Short mmCIF file of C-alpha atoms in Angstrom, two decimals:
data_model
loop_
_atom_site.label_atom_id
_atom_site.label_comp_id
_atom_site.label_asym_id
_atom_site.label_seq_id
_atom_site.Cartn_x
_atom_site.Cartn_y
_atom_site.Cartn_z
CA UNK A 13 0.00 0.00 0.00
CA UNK A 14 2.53 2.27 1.00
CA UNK A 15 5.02 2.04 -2.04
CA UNK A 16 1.72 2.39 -4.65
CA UNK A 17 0.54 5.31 -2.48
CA UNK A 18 3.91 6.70 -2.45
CA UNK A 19 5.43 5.82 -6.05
CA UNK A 20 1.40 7.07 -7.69
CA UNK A 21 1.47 10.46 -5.57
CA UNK A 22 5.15 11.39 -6.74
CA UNK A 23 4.96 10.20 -9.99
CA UNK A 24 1.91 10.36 -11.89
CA UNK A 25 3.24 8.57 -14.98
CA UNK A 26 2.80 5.32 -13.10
CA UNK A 27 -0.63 5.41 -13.81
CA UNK A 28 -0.31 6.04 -17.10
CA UNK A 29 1.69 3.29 -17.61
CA UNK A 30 -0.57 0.81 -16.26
CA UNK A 31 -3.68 2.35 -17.74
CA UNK A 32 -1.47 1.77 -21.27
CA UNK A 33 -1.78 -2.07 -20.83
CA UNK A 34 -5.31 -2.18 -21.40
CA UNK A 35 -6.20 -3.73 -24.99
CA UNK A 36 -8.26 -0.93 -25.23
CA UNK A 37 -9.42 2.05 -24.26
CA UNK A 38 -13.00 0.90 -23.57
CA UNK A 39 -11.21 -2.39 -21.39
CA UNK A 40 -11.52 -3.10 -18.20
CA UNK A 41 -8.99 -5.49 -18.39
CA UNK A 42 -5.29 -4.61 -17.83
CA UNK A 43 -3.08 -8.14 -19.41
CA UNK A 44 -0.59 -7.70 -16.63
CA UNK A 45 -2.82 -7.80 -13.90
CA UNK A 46 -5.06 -10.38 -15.48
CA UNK A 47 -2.28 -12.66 -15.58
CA UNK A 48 -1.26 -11.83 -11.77
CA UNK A 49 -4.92 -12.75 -10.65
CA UNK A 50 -4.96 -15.78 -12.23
CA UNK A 51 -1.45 -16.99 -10.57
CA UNK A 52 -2.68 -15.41 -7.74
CA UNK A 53 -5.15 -18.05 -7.54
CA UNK A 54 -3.73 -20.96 -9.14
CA UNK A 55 -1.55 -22.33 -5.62
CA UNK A 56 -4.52 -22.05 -3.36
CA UNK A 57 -6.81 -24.49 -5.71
CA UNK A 58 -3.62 -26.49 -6.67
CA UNK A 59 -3.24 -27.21 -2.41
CA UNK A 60 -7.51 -28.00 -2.65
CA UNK A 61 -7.57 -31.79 -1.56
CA UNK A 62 -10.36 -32.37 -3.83
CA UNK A 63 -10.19 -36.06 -3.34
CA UNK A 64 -11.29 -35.87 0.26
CA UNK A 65 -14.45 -33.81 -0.64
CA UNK A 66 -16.63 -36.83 0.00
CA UNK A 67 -15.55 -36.98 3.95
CA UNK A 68 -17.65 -33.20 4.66
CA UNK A 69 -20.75 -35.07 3.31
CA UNK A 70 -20.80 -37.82 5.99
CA UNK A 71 -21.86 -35.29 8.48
CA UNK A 72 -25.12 -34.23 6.70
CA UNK A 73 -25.93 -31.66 9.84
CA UNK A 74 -22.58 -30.11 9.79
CA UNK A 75 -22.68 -30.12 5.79
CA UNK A 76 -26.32 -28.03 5.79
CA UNK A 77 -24.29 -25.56 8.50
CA UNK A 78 -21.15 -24.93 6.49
CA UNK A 79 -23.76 -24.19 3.74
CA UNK A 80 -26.19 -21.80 5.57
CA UNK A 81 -22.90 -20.09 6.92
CA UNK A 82 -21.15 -19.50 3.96
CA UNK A 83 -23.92 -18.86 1.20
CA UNK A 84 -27.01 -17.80 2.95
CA UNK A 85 -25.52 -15.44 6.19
CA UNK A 86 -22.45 -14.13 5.45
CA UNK A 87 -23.79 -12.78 1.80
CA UNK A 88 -27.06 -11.39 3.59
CA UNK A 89 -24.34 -9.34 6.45
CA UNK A 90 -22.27 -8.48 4.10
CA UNK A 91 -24.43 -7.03 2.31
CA UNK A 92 -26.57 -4.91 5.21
CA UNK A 93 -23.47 -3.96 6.14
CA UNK A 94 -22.78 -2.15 3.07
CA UNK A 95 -26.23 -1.03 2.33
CA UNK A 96 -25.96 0.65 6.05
CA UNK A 97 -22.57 2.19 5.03
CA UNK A 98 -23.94 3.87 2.16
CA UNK A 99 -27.39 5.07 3.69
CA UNK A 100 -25.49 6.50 6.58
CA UNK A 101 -22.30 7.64 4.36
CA UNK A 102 -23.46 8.32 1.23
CA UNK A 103 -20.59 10.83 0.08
CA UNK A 104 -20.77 14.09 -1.83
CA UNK A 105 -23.38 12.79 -5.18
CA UNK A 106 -23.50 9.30 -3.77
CA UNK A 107 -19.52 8.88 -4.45
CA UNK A 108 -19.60 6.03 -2.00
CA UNK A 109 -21.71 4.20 -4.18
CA UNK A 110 -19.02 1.79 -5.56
CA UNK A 111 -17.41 1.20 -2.47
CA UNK A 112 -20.82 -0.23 -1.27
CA UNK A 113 -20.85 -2.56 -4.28
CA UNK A 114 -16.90 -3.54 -3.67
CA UNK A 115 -17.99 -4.74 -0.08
CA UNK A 116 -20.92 -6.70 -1.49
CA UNK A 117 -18.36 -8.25 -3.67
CA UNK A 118 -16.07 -9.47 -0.70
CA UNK A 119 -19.00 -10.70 0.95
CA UNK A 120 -19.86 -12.94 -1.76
CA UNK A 121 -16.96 -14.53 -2.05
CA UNK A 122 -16.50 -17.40 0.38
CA UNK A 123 -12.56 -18.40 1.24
CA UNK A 124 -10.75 -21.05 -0.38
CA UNK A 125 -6.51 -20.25 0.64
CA UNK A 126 -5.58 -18.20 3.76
CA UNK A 127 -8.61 -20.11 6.13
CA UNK A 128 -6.61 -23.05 6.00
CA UNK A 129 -3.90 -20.93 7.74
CA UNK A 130 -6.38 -19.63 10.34
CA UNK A 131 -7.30 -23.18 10.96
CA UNK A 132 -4.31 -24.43 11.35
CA UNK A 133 -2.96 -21.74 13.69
CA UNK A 134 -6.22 -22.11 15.97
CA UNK A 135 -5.56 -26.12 16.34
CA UNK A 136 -8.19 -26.56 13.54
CA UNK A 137 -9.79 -30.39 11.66
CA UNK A 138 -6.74 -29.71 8.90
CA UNK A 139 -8.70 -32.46 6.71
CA UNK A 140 -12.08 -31.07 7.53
CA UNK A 141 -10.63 -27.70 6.36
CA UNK A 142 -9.48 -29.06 3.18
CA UNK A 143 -13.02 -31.02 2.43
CA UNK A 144 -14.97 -27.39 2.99
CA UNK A 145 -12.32 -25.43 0.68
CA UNK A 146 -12.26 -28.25 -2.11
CA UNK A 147 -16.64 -27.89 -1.91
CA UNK A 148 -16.87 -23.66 -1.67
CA UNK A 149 -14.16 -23.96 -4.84
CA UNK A 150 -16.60 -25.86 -6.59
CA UNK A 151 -19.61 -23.79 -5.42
CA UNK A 152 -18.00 -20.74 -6.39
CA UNK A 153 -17.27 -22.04 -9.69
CA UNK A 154 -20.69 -22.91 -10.24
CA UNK A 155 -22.73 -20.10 -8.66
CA UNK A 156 -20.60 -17.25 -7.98
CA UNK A 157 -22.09 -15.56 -11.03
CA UNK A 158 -25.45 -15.74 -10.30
CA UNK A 159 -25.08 -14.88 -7.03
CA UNK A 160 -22.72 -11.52 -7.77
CA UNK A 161 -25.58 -10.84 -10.26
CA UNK A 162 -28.41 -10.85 -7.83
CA UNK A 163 -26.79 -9.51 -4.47
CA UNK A 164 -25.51 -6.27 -7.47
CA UNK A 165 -27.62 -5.83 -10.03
CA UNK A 166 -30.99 -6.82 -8.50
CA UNK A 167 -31.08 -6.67 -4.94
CA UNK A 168 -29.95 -3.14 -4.04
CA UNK A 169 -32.57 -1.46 -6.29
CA UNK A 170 -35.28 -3.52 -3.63
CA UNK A 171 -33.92 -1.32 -0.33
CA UNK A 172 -33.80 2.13 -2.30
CA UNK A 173 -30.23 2.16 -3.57
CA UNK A 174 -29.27 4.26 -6.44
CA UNK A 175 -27.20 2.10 -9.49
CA UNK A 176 -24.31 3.33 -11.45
CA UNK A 177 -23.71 3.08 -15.08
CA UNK A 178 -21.53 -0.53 -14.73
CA UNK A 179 -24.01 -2.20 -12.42
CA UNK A 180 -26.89 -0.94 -14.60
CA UNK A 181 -25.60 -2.87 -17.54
CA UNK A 182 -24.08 -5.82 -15.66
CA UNK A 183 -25.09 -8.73 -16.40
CA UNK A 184 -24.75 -12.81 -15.19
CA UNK A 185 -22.64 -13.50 -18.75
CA UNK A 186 -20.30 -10.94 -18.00
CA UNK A 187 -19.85 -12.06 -14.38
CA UNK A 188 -19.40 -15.79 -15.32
CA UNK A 189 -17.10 -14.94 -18.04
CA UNK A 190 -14.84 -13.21 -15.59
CA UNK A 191 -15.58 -16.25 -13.19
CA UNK A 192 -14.47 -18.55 -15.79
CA UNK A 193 -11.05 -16.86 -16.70
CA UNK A 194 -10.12 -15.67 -12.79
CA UNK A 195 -11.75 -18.88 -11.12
CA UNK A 196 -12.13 -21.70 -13.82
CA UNK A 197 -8.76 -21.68 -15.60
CA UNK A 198 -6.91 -21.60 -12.01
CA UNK A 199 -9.32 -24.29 -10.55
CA UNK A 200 -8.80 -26.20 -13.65
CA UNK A 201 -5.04 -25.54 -13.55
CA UNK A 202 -4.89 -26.64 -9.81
CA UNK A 203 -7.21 -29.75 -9.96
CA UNK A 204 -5.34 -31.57 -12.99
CA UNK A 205 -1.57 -30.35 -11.84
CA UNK A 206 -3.13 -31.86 -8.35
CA UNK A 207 -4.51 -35.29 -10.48
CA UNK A 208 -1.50 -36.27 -12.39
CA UNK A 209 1.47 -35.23 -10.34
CA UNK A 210 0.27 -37.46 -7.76
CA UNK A 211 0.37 -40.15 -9.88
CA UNK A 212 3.80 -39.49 -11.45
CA UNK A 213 5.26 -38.81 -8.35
CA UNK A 214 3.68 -39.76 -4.75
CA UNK A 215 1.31 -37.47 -2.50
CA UNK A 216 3.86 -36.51 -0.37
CA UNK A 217 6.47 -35.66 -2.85
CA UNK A 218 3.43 -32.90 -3.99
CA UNK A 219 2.65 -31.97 -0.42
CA UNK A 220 6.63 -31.45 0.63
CA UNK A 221 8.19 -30.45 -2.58
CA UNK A 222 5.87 -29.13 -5.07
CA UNK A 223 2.93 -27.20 -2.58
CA UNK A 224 6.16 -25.17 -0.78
CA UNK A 225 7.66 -24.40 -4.39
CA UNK A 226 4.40 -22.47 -5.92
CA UNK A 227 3.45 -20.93 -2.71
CA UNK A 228 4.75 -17.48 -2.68
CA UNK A 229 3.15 -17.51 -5.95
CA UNK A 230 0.29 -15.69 -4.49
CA UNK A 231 1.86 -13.44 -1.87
CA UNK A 232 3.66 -12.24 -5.12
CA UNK A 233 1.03 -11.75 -7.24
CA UNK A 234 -0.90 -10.12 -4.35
CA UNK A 235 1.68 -7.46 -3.56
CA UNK A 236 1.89 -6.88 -7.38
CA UNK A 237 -1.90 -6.25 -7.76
CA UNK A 238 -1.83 -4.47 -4.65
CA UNK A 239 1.09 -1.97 -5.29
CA UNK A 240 -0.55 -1.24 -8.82
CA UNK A 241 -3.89 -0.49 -7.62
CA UNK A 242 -2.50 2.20 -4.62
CA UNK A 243 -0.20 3.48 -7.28
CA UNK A 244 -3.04 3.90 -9.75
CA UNK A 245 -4.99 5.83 -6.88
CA UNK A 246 -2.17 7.32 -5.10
CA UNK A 247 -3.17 11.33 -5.76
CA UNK A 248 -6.20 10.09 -4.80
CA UNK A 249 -5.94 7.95 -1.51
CA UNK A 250 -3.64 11.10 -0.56
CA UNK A 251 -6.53 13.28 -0.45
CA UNK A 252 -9.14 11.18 1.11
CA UNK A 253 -7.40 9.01 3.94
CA UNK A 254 -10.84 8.23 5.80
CA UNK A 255 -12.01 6.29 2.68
CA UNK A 256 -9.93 3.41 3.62
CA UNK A 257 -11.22 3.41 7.11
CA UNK A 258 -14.82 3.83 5.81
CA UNK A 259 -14.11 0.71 3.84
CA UNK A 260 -12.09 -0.82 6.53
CA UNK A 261 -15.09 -0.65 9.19
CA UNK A 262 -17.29 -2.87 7.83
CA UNK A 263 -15.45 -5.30 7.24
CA UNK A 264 -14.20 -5.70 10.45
CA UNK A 265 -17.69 -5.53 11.66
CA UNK A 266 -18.08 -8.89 9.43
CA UNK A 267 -15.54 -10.71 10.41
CA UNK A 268 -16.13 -10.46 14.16
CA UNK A 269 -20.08 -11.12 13.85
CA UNK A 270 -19.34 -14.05 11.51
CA UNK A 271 -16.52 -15.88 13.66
CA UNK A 272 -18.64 -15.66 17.12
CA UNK A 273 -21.96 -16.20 15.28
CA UNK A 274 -20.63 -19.47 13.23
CA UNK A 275 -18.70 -20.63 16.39
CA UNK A 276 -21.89 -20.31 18.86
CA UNK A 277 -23.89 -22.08 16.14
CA UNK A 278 -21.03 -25.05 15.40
CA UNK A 279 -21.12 -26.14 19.22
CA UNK A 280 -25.12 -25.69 19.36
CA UNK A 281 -25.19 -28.72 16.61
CA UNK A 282 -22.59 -30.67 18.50
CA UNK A 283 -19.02 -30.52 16.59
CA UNK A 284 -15.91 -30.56 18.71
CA UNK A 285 -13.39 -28.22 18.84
CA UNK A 286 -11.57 -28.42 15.77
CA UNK A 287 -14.98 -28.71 13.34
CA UNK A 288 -16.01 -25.72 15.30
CA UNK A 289 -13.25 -23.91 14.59
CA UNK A 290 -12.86 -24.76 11.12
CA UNK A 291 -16.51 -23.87 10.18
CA UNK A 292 -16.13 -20.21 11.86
CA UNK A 293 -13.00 -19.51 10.07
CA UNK A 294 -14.50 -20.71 6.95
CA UNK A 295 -17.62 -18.89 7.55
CA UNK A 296 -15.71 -15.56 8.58
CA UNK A 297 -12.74 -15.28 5.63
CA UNK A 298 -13.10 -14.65 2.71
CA UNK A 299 -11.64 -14.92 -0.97
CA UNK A 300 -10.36 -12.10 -1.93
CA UNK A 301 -8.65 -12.86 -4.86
CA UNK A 302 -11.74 -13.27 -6.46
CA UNK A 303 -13.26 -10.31 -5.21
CA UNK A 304 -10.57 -8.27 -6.31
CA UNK A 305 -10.64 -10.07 -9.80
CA UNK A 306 -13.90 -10.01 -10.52
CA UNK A 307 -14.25 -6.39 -9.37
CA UNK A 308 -11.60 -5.46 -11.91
CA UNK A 309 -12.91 -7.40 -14.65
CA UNK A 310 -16.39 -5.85 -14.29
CA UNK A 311 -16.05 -2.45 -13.16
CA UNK A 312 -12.35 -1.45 -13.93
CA UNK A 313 -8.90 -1.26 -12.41
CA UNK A 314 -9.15 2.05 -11.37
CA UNK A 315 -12.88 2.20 -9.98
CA UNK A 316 -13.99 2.29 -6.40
CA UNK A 317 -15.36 -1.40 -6.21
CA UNK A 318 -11.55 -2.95 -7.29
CA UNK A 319 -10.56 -0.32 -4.30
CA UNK A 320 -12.72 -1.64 -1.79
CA UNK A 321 -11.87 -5.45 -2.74
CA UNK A 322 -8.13 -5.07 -2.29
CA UNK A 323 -8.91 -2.60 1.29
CA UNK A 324 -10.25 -6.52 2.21
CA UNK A 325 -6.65 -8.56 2.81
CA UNK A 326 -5.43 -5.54 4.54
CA UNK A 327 -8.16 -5.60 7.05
CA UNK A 328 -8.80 -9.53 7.49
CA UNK A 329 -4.80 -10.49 8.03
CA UNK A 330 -4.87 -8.40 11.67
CA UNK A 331 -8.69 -9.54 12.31
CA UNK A 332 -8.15 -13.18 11.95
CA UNK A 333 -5.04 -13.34 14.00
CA UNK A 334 -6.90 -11.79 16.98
CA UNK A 335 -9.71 -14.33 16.20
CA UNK A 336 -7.15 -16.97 16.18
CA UNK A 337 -6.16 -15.96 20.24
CA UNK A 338 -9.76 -15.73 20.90
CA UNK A 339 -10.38 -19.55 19.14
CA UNK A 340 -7.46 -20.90 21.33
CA UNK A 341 -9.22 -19.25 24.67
CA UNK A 342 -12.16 -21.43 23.50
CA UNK A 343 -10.99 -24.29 23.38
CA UNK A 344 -9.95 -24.69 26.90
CA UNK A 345 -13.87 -24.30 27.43
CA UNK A 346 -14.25 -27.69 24.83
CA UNK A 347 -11.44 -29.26 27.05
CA UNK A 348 -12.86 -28.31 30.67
CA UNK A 349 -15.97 -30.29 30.85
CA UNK A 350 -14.43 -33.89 30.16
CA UNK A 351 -11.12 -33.47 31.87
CA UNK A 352 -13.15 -33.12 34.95
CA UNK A 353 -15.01 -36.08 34.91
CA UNK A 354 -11.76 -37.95 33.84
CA UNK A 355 -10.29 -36.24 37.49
CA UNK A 356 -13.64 -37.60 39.30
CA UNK A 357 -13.33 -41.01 37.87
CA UNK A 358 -9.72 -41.64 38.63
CA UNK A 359 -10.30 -40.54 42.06
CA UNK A 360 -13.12 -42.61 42.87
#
């Protein structure tokens, strides 16, 4: 953030640069940082143990959870979050508008990489983990468009919200097209590198050699698409600091609500520690390569929405940390209740 804010304020050519990559001047799409969102995504789906996708449906209850969790309430906060923002913050002429329809964005798109971090830090189910990410991949793959269609094009409009000109003409082909490139061709990337490695080599010559080899794959592409972005606004984040926390708010908002609400609701239906844990970190991250792709694709490198998206990593990193103390606090609670009945039994 700080070199793009920097590098963009002192020198404005920066930004002409990277608007000179587009194919044309009506594109939205910049080749350079097309090609960094797709690596970007391509190590997190090739890590996706898709063959252990069948052990989350053995637990149908837990299953219908996850589900409810990820597609049903974290869309629906998301998105009163953002319609809350904007009817309490609309900006001079409704210029918070897109930042309203970045957060929506975030919102709908449900983690597949850094959770398994979170879980793993917080003493997470590691396979359990990798059976949820391998099923939202899919799920995203499948009805991501549809659903960025309806939570931006349609549903606003029913709660009072003014459109713009991109959302006005938006519609589900364009979203799945930019689904397909930023989504399907890393998913498909990851899933058959996954497939026939593991049968030329072994599954732990993938998980020990080639897994560590294309990780910083995406920290690199992320600092690349985040540096351009900051550098494209730099003039502009210069002027209006409180923007980022106006984005950053929130989100932050989300995250907490989402990890306490999913972890209340994971021990209500029974699951230990470590499924509890691993469905509220699921539940409360988010993907926001995706977000930040899609946004780009649809609306433009340099609009609001794309500005919001990539605000997203900065906030979550700190967030889920903290979380990550407060899930290790918990699980003494999960570890109380038997260990004393173990301590009455022995001493009987």
């Amino acid at each position: 953030m700080a070199v793009g804010v920097i590098s963009g304020y002192l020198f404005p050519s920066i930004a002409a640069f990277w608007e000179s990559m587009k194919p044309s001047e009506e594109s939205t799409t910049n080749l350079p940082i097309a090609i960094g969102l797709i690596l970007m995504m391509y190590p997190p789906l090739a890590k996706v143990k898709y063959e252990e996708l069948g052990d989350i449906f053995k637990d149908y209850k837990v299953l219908s959870l996850s589900l409810i969790q990820n597609w049903v309430i974290g869309p629906v906060l998301m998105f009163a979050l953002a319609i809350l923002l904007f009817k309490v913050f609309p900006g001079e002429n409704n210029a918070n508008l897109p930042y309203m329809y970045g957060i929506i964005m975030i919102g709908l798109a449900r983690c597949i990489a850094m959770v398994i971090v979170w879980n793993d830090l917080a003493k997470g189910d590691t396979q359990y983990a990798a059976g949820l990410v391998a099923f939202n991949s899919i799920f995203q793959v499948l009805f991501f468009s549809v659903y960025a269609w309806f939570f931006i094009a349609i549903l606003p409009g029913w709660f009072g919200v003014p459109t713009n000109n991109a959302v006005e003409n938006i519609t589900i082909g364009q979203i799945a097209e930019s689904v397909l490139i930023y989504l399907g061709i890393p998913f498909a990337a990851g899933f058959i590198t996954r497939f026939f490695l593991i049968r030329l080599k072994s599954k732990k010559w993938y998980q020990t050699q080639f897994i560590p080899k294309i990780s910083p794959i995406t920290l690199i592409a992320l600092l690349f698409t985040i540096v351009v972005m900051f550098s494209l606004k730099g003039e502009y984040i210069v002027k209006i600091p409180l923007d980022v926390l106006l984005i950053a708010v929130p989100l932050l908002i989300y995250f907490v609500i989402m990890f306490f609400v999913s972890f209340f609701m994971s021990k209500r239906v029974g699951a230990n520690y470590e499924k509890t844990v691993t469905l509220s970190f699921t539940a409360a991250s988010n993907n926001f390569e995706l977000a930040i792709a899609v946004a780009i694709a649809i609306f433009g490198m340099n609009s609001g929405e794309a500005f919001a998206a990539v605000i997203g990593p900065l906030v979550e990193v700190p967030v889920m940390i903290a979380l990550v103390n407060v899930a290790l606090r918990f699980r003494k609670q999960f570890r109380n209740e038997p260990a004393l009945k173990v301590k009455k039994t022995v001493g009987l």
